Amino acid sequence: MDTAKGAIVSKGGSPCCANCWLSNFSGLKSRLSQSEIATNKQEKEYNKGEYLVKTGDQVSGVYCIKSGIVKVSKKGNRKREFILWTARSGDVVGLNSFINDKTFSFSASAMNKVNACFIPASDLKLLLNNKPMVFVQLMQKLCVKLDFVEQRITSISRKSIKEQCAEILISIASQKQSENDKNMYINYSINDLACLVGTTKNYMYKVLLEFTDRKILSVHNRVLIVNNMNALSSIAMGNDK
């Protein structure tokens, strides 16, 4: 089931892959031609809160993120959302479901304005059959995300909520929007941060208030700025006194 409200497709029937960002990201460094990437690839645009996929949707393809941030999440007890990981430029959403050939076991929604390329399953299968190295590189990207989820599970079992909060803030702040981006900022809502950590919105607010009172963080135009990465790291490692 395609959850997109609309798709932006170039005049040729699909965006021109010759100059596409896909040819530059780590999975497709060989600069594949348009026909080699996906004949029916569609570029889609999502506003904040719109879903790329929902739990239970049939897998019809994968989504390669061009710009923006997508949260990949599941519903837990009492239908509380838990964010497994966030996808950014160059990440592929739905790869594991495509490989398993099952319905999506998660939801993926836009955290801000998102541009993504949808590659139909038939095109992706053809690409992977013709280019085995692409399959290997995409598996490496998938393993990176699995490693992140495993680390989060370990943190949940071993660290306090405050330590986990610090750890998540470091992870987000360290993900630059671009190579020229020098700022260490967190443009996530309190609710999304709480869903990443696995705590309540109220407790997340309490921790953030403590961090801002201690000048570890500051707030500018509703965006969190990291002022003291060393102090945040000490908290994350359990060395805060």
PDB file of C-alpha atoms in Angstrom:
ATOM      1  CA  MET A   1       0.000   0.000   0.000  1.00  0.00           C
ATOM      2  CA  ASP A   2       1.464   3.363  -1.033  1.00  0.00           C
ATOM      3  CA  THR A   3       0.923   5.870   1.755  1.00  0.00           C
ATOM      4  CA  ALA A   4       2.216   8.901  -0.148  1.00  0.00           C
ATOM      5  CA  LYS A   5      -0.302  11.614  -0.876  1.00  0.00           C
ATOM      6  CA  GLY A   6       1.462  12.573  -4.094  1.00  0.00           C
ATOM      7  CA  ALA A   7       4.523  11.999  -6.191  1.00  0.00           C
ATOM      8  CA  ILE A   8       6.682  14.383  -8.176  1.00  0.00           C
ATOM      9  CA  VAL A   9       7.828  12.663 -11.346  1.00  0.00           C
ATOM     10  CA  SER A  10      10.035  14.200 -14.028  1.00  0.00           C
ATOM     11  CA  LYS A  11       8.852  14.556 -17.619  1.00  0.00           C
ATOM     12  CA  GLY A  12      10.750  11.465 -18.699  1.00  0.00           C
ATOM     13  CA  GLY A  13       8.540   9.270 -16.496  1.00  0.00           C
ATOM     14  CA  SER A  14      11.044   9.133 -13.638  1.00  0.00           C
ATOM     15  CA  PRO A  15      13.628  11.511 -12.174  1.00  0.00           C
ATOM     16  CA  CYS A  16      16.913  11.624 -14.046  1.00  0.00           C
ATOM     17  CA  CYS A  17      19.190   9.237 -12.195  1.00  0.00           C
ATOM     18  CA  ALA A  18      22.320  10.296 -14.070  1.00  0.00           C
ATOM     19  CA  ASN A  19      22.610  13.363 -11.815  1.00  0.00           C
ATOM     20  CA  CYS A  20      20.644  11.925  -8.909  1.00  0.00           C
ATOM     21  CA  TRP A  21      21.903  11.978  -5.317  1.00  0.00           C
ATOM     22  CA  LEU A  22      21.421   8.188  -5.352  1.00  0.00           C
ATOM     23  CA  SER A  23      24.458   7.828  -7.600  1.00  0.00           C
ATOM     24  CA  ASN A  24      26.568   9.520  -4.932  1.00  0.00           C
ATOM     25  CA  PHE A  25      25.489   7.866  -1.703  1.00  0.00           C
ATOM     26  CA  SER A  26      27.552   5.011  -0.279  1.00  0.00           C
ATOM     27  CA  GLY A  27      25.309   2.259  -1.624  1.00  0.00           C
ATOM     28  CA  LEU A  28      25.616   3.365  -5.241  1.00  0.00           C
ATOM     29  CA  LYS A  29      29.026   4.983  -5.619  1.00  0.00           C
ATOM     30  CA  SER A  30      29.547   3.500  -9.057  1.00  0.00           C
ATOM     31  CA  ARG A  31      27.296   6.208 -10.613  1.00  0.00           C
ATOM     32  CA  LEU A  32      24.772   3.901 -12.185  1.00  0.00           C
ATOM     33  CA  SER A  33      22.758   5.036 -15.167  1.00  0.00           C
ATOM     34  CA  GLN A  34      19.043   5.831 -14.941  1.00  0.00           C
ATOM     35  CA  SER A  35      17.976   2.446 -16.312  1.00  0.00           C
ATOM     36  CA  GLU A  36      20.355   0.664 -13.945  1.00  0.00           C
ATOM     37  CA  ILE A  37      18.961   2.348 -10.819  1.00  0.00           C
ATOM     38  CA  ALA A  38      15.218   2.220 -11.403  1.00  0.00           C
ATOM     39  CA  THR A  39      13.113   2.791 -14.490  1.00  0.00           C
ATOM     40  CA  ASN A  40      10.029   3.600 -12.425  1.00  0.00           C
ATOM     41  CA  LYS A  41      11.638   5.499  -9.564  1.00  0.00           C
ATOM     42  CA  GLN A  42       9.437   8.287  -8.206  1.00  0.00           C
ATOM     43  CA  GLU A  43      10.443  11.311  -6.192  1.00  0.00           C
ATOM     44  CA  LYS A  44       7.959  12.017  -3.415  1.00  0.00           C
ATOM     45  CA  GLU A  45       7.512  14.859  -0.972  1.00  0.00           C
ATOM     46  CA  TYR A  46       6.099  14.585   2.555  1.00  0.00           C
ATOM     47  CA  ASN A  47       5.142  17.230   5.083  1.00  0.00           C
ATOM     48  CA  LYS A  48       5.757  16.857   8.807  1.00  0.00           C
ATOM     49  CA  GLY A  49       3.627  14.078  10.265  1.00  0.00           C
ATOM     50  CA  GLU A  50       2.819  12.368   6.948  1.00  0.00           C
ATOM     51  CA  TYR A  51       3.522   8.652   6.667  1.00  0.00           C
ATOM     52  CA  LEU A  52       5.769   7.016   4.101  1.00  0.00           C
ATOM     53  CA  VAL A  53       4.593   3.604   5.308  1.00  0.00           C
ATOM     54  CA  LYS A  54       2.388   2.280   8.093  1.00  0.00           C
ATOM     55  CA  THR A  55       2.551  -0.943  10.079  1.00  0.00           C
ATOM     56  CA  GLY A  56       0.812  -3.701   8.134  1.00  0.00           C
ATOM     57  CA  ASP A  57       1.222  -2.083   4.700  1.00  0.00           C
ATOM     58  CA  GLN A  58       2.220  -4.437   1.908  1.00  0.00           C
ATOM     59  CA  VAL A  59       5.831  -3.943   0.792  1.00  0.00           C
ATOM     60  CA  SER A  60       5.770  -2.478  -2.699  1.00  0.00           C
ATOM     61  CA  GLY A  61       9.272  -1.024  -2.627  1.00  0.00           C
ATOM     62  CA  VAL A  62      11.765   0.977  -0.571  1.00  0.00           C
ATOM     63  CA  TYR A  63      12.266   4.660   0.160  1.00  0.00           C
ATOM     64  CA  CYS A  64      15.654   6.345  -0.216  1.00  0.00           C
ATOM     65  CA  ILE A  65      15.779   9.565   1.786  1.00  0.00           C
ATOM     66  CA  LYS A  66      17.002  12.566  -0.186  1.00  0.00           C
ATOM     67  CA  SER A  67      16.481  15.259   2.466  1.00  0.00           C
ATOM     68  CA  GLY A  68      14.753  15.683   5.812  1.00  0.00           C
ATOM     69  CA  ILE A  69      14.369  13.258   8.730  1.00  0.00           C
ATOM     70  CA  VAL A  70      12.096  10.208   8.923  1.00  0.00           C
ATOM     71  CA  LYS A  71      11.322   8.391  12.172  1.00  0.00           C
ATOM     72  CA  VAL A  72      11.019   4.617  12.021  1.00  0.00           C
ATOM     73  CA  SER A  73       8.850   3.531  14.939  1.00  0.00           C
ATOM     74  CA  LYS A  74       6.673   0.854  16.508  1.00  0.00           C
ATOM     75  CA  LYS A  75       3.772   0.946  18.930  1.00  0.00           C
ATOM     76  CA  GLY A  76       4.389  -0.603  22.333  1.00  0.00           C
ATOM     77  CA  ASN A  77       2.270  -1.087  25.436  1.00  0.00           C
ATOM     78  CA  ARG A  78      -0.725   1.237  25.673  1.00  0.00           C
ATOM     79  CA  LYS A  79      -0.004   2.135  22.029  1.00  0.00           C
ATOM     80  CA  ARG A  80       2.987   4.215  23.139  1.00  0.00           C
ATOM     81  CA  GLU A  81       5.297   5.017  20.249  1.00  0.00           C
ATOM     82  CA  PHE A  82       8.932   3.892  20.388  1.00  0.00           C
ATOM     83  CA  ILE A  83      11.309   5.268  17.752  1.00  0.00           C
ATOM     84  CA  LEU A  84      13.728   2.576  16.602  1.00  0.00           C
ATOM     85  CA  TRP A  85      15.938   4.906  14.567  1.00  0.00           C
ATOM     86  CA  THR A  86      15.800   8.007  12.405  1.00  0.00           C
ATOM     87  CA  ALA A  87      16.551   8.012   8.690  1.00  0.00           C
ATOM     88  CA  ARG A  88      18.396  10.891   7.044  1.00  0.00           C
ATOM     89  CA  SER A  89      19.840  11.708   3.645  1.00  0.00           C
ATOM     90  CA  GLY A  90      21.283   8.548   2.098  1.00  0.00           C
ATOM     91  CA  ASP A  91      19.364   6.122   4.323  1.00  0.00           C
ATOM     92  CA  VAL A  92      17.036   3.466   2.918  1.00  0.00           C
ATOM     93  CA  VAL A  93      13.704   2.794   4.645  1.00  0.00           C
ATOM     94  CA  GLY A  94      11.995  -0.573   4.198  1.00  0.00           C
ATOM     95  CA  LEU A  95      15.009  -2.603   3.130  1.00  0.00           C
ATOM     96  CA  ASN A  96      14.557  -5.294   5.797  1.00  0.00           C
ATOM     97  CA  SER A  97      10.861  -5.721   4.970  1.00  0.00           C
ATOM     98  CA  PHE A  98      11.717  -5.918   1.260  1.00  0.00           C
ATOM     99  CA  ILE A  99      14.257  -8.681   1.921  1.00  0.00           C
ATOM    100  CA  ASN A 100      11.866 -10.602   4.195  1.00  0.00           C
ATOM    101  CA  ASP A 101       9.051 -10.104   1.673  1.00  0.00           C
ATOM    102  CA  LYS A 102       6.603  -9.375   4.478  1.00  0.00           C
ATOM    103  CA  THR A 103       4.309  -6.517   5.417  1.00  0.00           C
ATOM    104  CA  PHE A 104       5.938  -3.558   7.134  1.00  0.00           C
ATOM    105  CA  SER A 105       6.413  -4.265  10.845  1.00  0.00           C
ATOM    106  CA  PHE A 106       6.981  -0.562  11.576  1.00  0.00           C
ATOM    107  CA  SER A 107       5.735   2.868  10.612  1.00  0.00           C
ATOM    108  CA  ALA A 108       7.842   5.580   9.003  1.00  0.00           C
ATOM    109  CA  SER A 109       6.752   9.214   9.124  1.00  0.00           C
ATOM    110  CA  ALA A 110       8.275  12.595   8.341  1.00  0.00           C
ATOM    111  CA  MET A 111       9.664  14.598  11.264  1.00  0.00           C
ATOM    112  CA  ASN A 112      10.033  17.647   9.012  1.00  0.00           C
ATOM    113  CA  LYS A 113       9.722  18.267   5.292  1.00  0.00           C
ATOM    114  CA  VAL A 114      11.055  15.148   3.565  1.00  0.00           C
ATOM    115  CA  ASN A 115      12.025  14.382  -0.014  1.00  0.00           C
ATOM    116  CA  ALA A 116      12.371  10.691  -0.780  1.00  0.00           C
ATOM    117  CA  CYS A 117      12.756   8.478  -3.823  1.00  0.00           C
ATOM    118  CA  PHE A 118      10.459   5.471  -3.987  1.00  0.00           C
ATOM    119  CA  ILE A 119      11.982   2.493  -5.815  1.00  0.00           C
ATOM    120  CA  PRO A 120       9.454  -0.252  -6.697  1.00  0.00           C
ATOM    121  CA  ALA A 121      10.308  -3.755  -5.509  1.00  0.00           C
ATOM    122  CA  SER A 122      10.473  -5.091  -9.076  1.00  0.00           C
ATOM    123  CA  ASP A 123      13.066  -2.487 -10.067  1.00  0.00           C
ATOM    124  CA  LEU A 124      15.106  -3.059  -6.922  1.00  0.00           C
ATOM    125  CA  LYS A 125      15.134  -6.828  -7.449  1.00  0.00           C
ATOM    126  CA  LEU A 126      16.394  -6.312 -10.996  1.00  0.00           C
ATOM    127  CA  LEU A 127      19.078  -3.915  -9.813  1.00  0.00           C
ATOM    128  CA  LEU A 128      20.297  -6.248  -7.064  1.00  0.00           C
ATOM    129  CA  ASN A 129      20.356  -9.231  -9.434  1.00  0.00           C
ATOM    130  CA  ASN A 130      22.447  -7.301 -11.949  1.00  0.00           C
ATOM    131  CA  LYS A 131      24.696  -5.547  -9.435  1.00  0.00           C
ATOM    132  CA  PRO A 132      25.617  -7.905  -6.544  1.00  0.00           C
ATOM    133  CA  MET A 133      27.983  -5.326  -5.025  1.00  0.00           C
ATOM    134  CA  VAL A 134      25.070  -2.933  -4.562  1.00  0.00           C
ATOM    135  CA  PHE A 135      23.319  -5.631  -2.529  1.00  0.00           C
ATOM    136  CA  VAL A 136      26.422  -6.055  -0.332  1.00  0.00           C
ATOM    137  CA  GLN A 137      26.703  -2.311   0.251  1.00  0.00           C
ATOM    138  CA  LEU A 138      23.019  -1.968   1.069  1.00  0.00           C
ATOM    139  CA  MET A 139      23.355  -4.843   3.555  1.00  0.00           C
ATOM    140  CA  GLN A 140      26.196  -2.934   5.210  1.00  0.00           C
ATOM    141  CA  LYS A 141      23.886   0.075   5.619  1.00  0.00           C
ATOM    142  CA  LEU A 142      21.202  -2.166   7.094  1.00  0.00           C
ATOM    143  CA  CYS A 143      23.698  -3.660   9.556  1.00  0.00           C
ATOM    144  CA  VAL A 144      24.650  -0.173  10.761  1.00  0.00           C
ATOM    145  CA  LYS A 145      21.020   0.462  11.697  1.00  0.00           C
ATOM    146  CA  LEU A 146      20.711  -2.931  13.383  1.00  0.00           C
ATOM    147  CA  ASP A 147      23.852  -2.162  15.395  1.00  0.00           C
ATOM    148  CA  PHE A 148      22.278   1.115  16.528  1.00  0.00           C
ATOM    149  CA  VAL A 149      19.092  -0.665  17.649  1.00  0.00           C
ATOM    150  CA  GLU A 150      21.164  -3.273  19.527  1.00  0.00           C
ATOM    151  CA  GLN A 151      23.111  -0.519  21.286  1.00  0.00           C
ATOM    152  CA  ARG A 152      19.846   1.138  22.288  1.00  0.00           C
ATOM    153  CA  ILE A 153      18.542  -2.141  23.747  1.00  0.00           C
ATOM    154  CA  THR A 154      21.769  -2.502  25.735  1.00  0.00           C
ATOM    155  CA  SER A 155      21.485   1.062  27.025  1.00  0.00           C
ATOM    156  CA  ILE A 156      17.879   0.533  28.078  1.00  0.00           C
ATOM    157  CA  SER A 157      18.898  -2.476  30.175  1.00  0.00           C
ATOM    158  CA  ARG A 158      22.003  -0.924  31.736  1.00  0.00           C
ATOM    159  CA  LYS A 159      21.599   2.852  31.923  1.00  0.00           C
ATOM    160  CA  SER A 160      19.357   5.259  33.767  1.00  0.00           C
ATOM    161  CA  ILE A 161      16.848   7.356  31.842  1.00  0.00           C
ATOM    162  CA  LYS A 162      19.008  10.463  32.273  1.00  0.00           C
ATOM    163  CA  GLU A 163      22.063   8.646  30.917  1.00  0.00           C
ATOM    164  CA  GLN A 164      20.049   7.401  27.953  1.00  0.00           C
ATOM    165  CA  CYS A 165      18.775  10.934  27.305  1.00  0.00           C
ATOM    166  CA  ALA A 166      22.335  12.247  27.199  1.00  0.00           C
ATOM    167  CA  GLU A 167      23.364   9.396  24.902  1.00  0.00           C
ATOM    168  CA  ILE A 168      20.526  10.099  22.444  1.00  0.00           C
ATOM    169  CA  LEU A 169      21.232  13.844  22.456  1.00  0.00           C
ATOM    170  CA  ILE A 170      24.890  13.175  21.602  1.00  0.00           C
ATOM    171  CA  SER A 171      23.880  10.834  18.784  1.00  0.00           C
ATOM    172  CA  ILE A 172      21.488  13.386  17.250  1.00  0.00           C
ATOM    173  CA  ALA A 173      23.827  16.362  17.659  1.00  0.00           C
ATOM    174  CA  SER A 174      26.666  14.418  16.044  1.00  0.00           C
ATOM    175  CA  GLN A 175      24.658  13.802  12.872  1.00  0.00           C
ATOM    176  CA  LYS A 176      25.517  16.823  10.759  1.00  0.00           C
ATOM    177  CA  GLN A 177      23.042  18.045   8.170  1.00  0.00           C
ATOM    178  CA  SER A 178      26.010  18.763   5.875  1.00  0.00           C
ATOM    179  CA  GLU A 179      29.791  18.815   5.860  1.00  0.00           C
ATOM    180  CA  ASN A 180      29.740  22.593   6.390  1.00  0.00           C
ATOM    181  CA  ASP A 181      27.416  22.363   9.382  1.00  0.00           C
ATOM    182  CA  LYS A 182      29.428  23.241  12.503  1.00  0.00           C
ATOM    183  CA  ASN A 183      26.501  23.543  14.904  1.00  0.00           C
ATOM    184  CA  MET A 184      25.652  20.901  17.496  1.00  0.00           C
ATOM    185  CA  TYR A 185      21.900  21.238  17.645  1.00  0.00           C
ATOM    186  CA  ILE A 186      18.836  19.051  18.222  1.00  0.00           C
ATOM    187  CA  ASN A 187      15.755  20.078  16.248  1.00  0.00           C
ATOM    188  CA  TYR A 188      13.489  17.345  17.658  1.00  0.00           C
ATOM    189  CA  SER A 189      10.287  17.750  19.616  1.00  0.00           C
ATOM    190  CA  ILE A 190      10.226  16.717  23.272  1.00  0.00           C
ATOM    191  CA  ASN A 191       7.726  14.013  22.368  1.00  0.00           C
ATOM    192  CA  ASP A 192      10.014  12.547  19.679  1.00  0.00           C
ATOM    193  CA  LEU A 193      12.991  12.617  22.057  1.00  0.00           C
ATOM    194  CA  ALA A 194      10.888  10.814  24.671  1.00  0.00           C
ATOM    195  CA  CYS A 195       9.897   8.176  22.075  1.00  0.00           C
ATOM    196  CA  LEU A 196      13.562   7.668  21.157  1.00  0.00           C
ATOM    197  CA  VAL A 197      14.553   7.151  24.780  1.00  0.00           C
ATOM    198  CA  GLY A 198      11.453   5.196  25.709  1.00  0.00           C
ATOM    199  CA  THR A 199      10.261   7.482  28.473  1.00  0.00           C
ATOM    200  CA  THR A 200       7.368   9.870  29.064  1.00  0.00           C
ATOM    201  CA  LYS A 201       7.173  13.373  27.664  1.00  0.00           C
ATOM    202  CA  ASN A 202       7.000  14.812  31.194  1.00  0.00           C
ATOM    203  CA  TYR A 203      10.153  13.023  32.340  1.00  0.00           C
ATOM    204  CA  MET A 204      11.996  14.030  29.176  1.00  0.00           C
ATOM    205  CA  TYR A 205      11.065  17.644  29.846  1.00  0.00           C
ATOM    206  CA  LYS A 206      12.349  17.309  33.414  1.00  0.00           C
ATOM    207  CA  VAL A 207      15.741  16.000  32.209  1.00  0.00           C
ATOM    208  CA  LEU A 208      16.067  18.689  29.539  1.00  0.00           C
ATOM    209  CA  LEU A 209      15.224  21.364  32.109  1.00  0.00           C
ATOM    210  CA  GLU A 210      18.026  20.056  34.332  1.00  0.00           C
ATOM    211  CA  PHE A 211      20.478  20.120  31.415  1.00  0.00           C
ATOM    212  CA  THR A 212      19.525  23.695  30.495  1.00  0.00           C
ATOM    213  CA  ASP A 213      19.731  24.839  34.145  1.00  0.00           C
ATOM    214  CA  ARG A 214      23.276  23.423  34.223  1.00  0.00           C
ATOM    215  CA  LYS A 215      24.101  25.261  30.969  1.00  0.00           C
ATOM    216  CA  ILE A 216      24.835  21.950  29.227  1.00  0.00           C
ATOM    217  CA  LEU A 217      22.091  22.837  26.747  1.00  0.00           C
ATOM    218  CA  SER A 218      20.457  26.061  25.686  1.00  0.00           C
ATOM    219  CA  VAL A 219      17.326  26.791  23.662  1.00  0.00           C
ATOM    220  CA  HIS A 220      17.150  29.067  20.638  1.00  0.00           C
ATOM    221  CA  ASN A 221      13.985  29.338  18.540  1.00  0.00           C
ATOM    222  CA  ARG A 222      12.742  26.043  20.042  1.00  0.00           C
ATOM    223  CA  VAL A 223      15.937  24.269  18.977  1.00  0.00           C
ATOM    224  CA  LEU A 224      18.254  22.691  21.547  1.00  0.00           C
ATOM    225  CA  ILE A 225      21.904  23.756  21.301  1.00  0.00           C
ATOM    226  CA  VAL A 226      24.657  21.657  22.905  1.00  0.00           C
ATOM    227  CA  ASN A 227      26.932  23.989  24.873  1.00  0.00           C
ATOM    228  CA  ASN A 228      28.993  21.429  26.747  1.00  0.00           C
ATOM    229  CA  MET A 229      29.550  18.140  24.942  1.00  0.00           C
ATOM    230  CA  ASN A 230      32.048  16.939  27.569  1.00  0.00           C
ATOM    231  CA  ALA A 231      29.499  17.287  30.358  1.00  0.00           C
ATOM    232  CA  LEU A 232      26.871  15.524  28.235  1.00  0.00           C
ATOM    233  CA  SER A 233      29.321  12.700  27.510  1.00  0.00           C
ATOM    234  CA  SER A 234      30.102  12.298  31.219  1.00  0.00           C
ATOM    235  CA  ILE A 235      26.410  11.911  31.969  1.00  0.00           C
ATOM    236  CA  ALA A 236      25.964   9.387  29.158  1.00  0.00           C
ATOM    237  CA  MET A 237      28.857   7.303  30.530  1.00  0.00           C
ATOM    238  CA  GLY A 238      27.467   7.396  34.070  1.00  0.00           C
ATOM    239  CA  ASN A 239      30.224   9.626  35.425  1.00  0.00           C
ATOM    240  CA  ASP A 240      28.017  12.545  36.415  1.00  0.00           C
ATOM    241  CA  LYS A 241      28.404  13.527  40.056  1.00  0.00           C
TER     242      LYS A 241
END
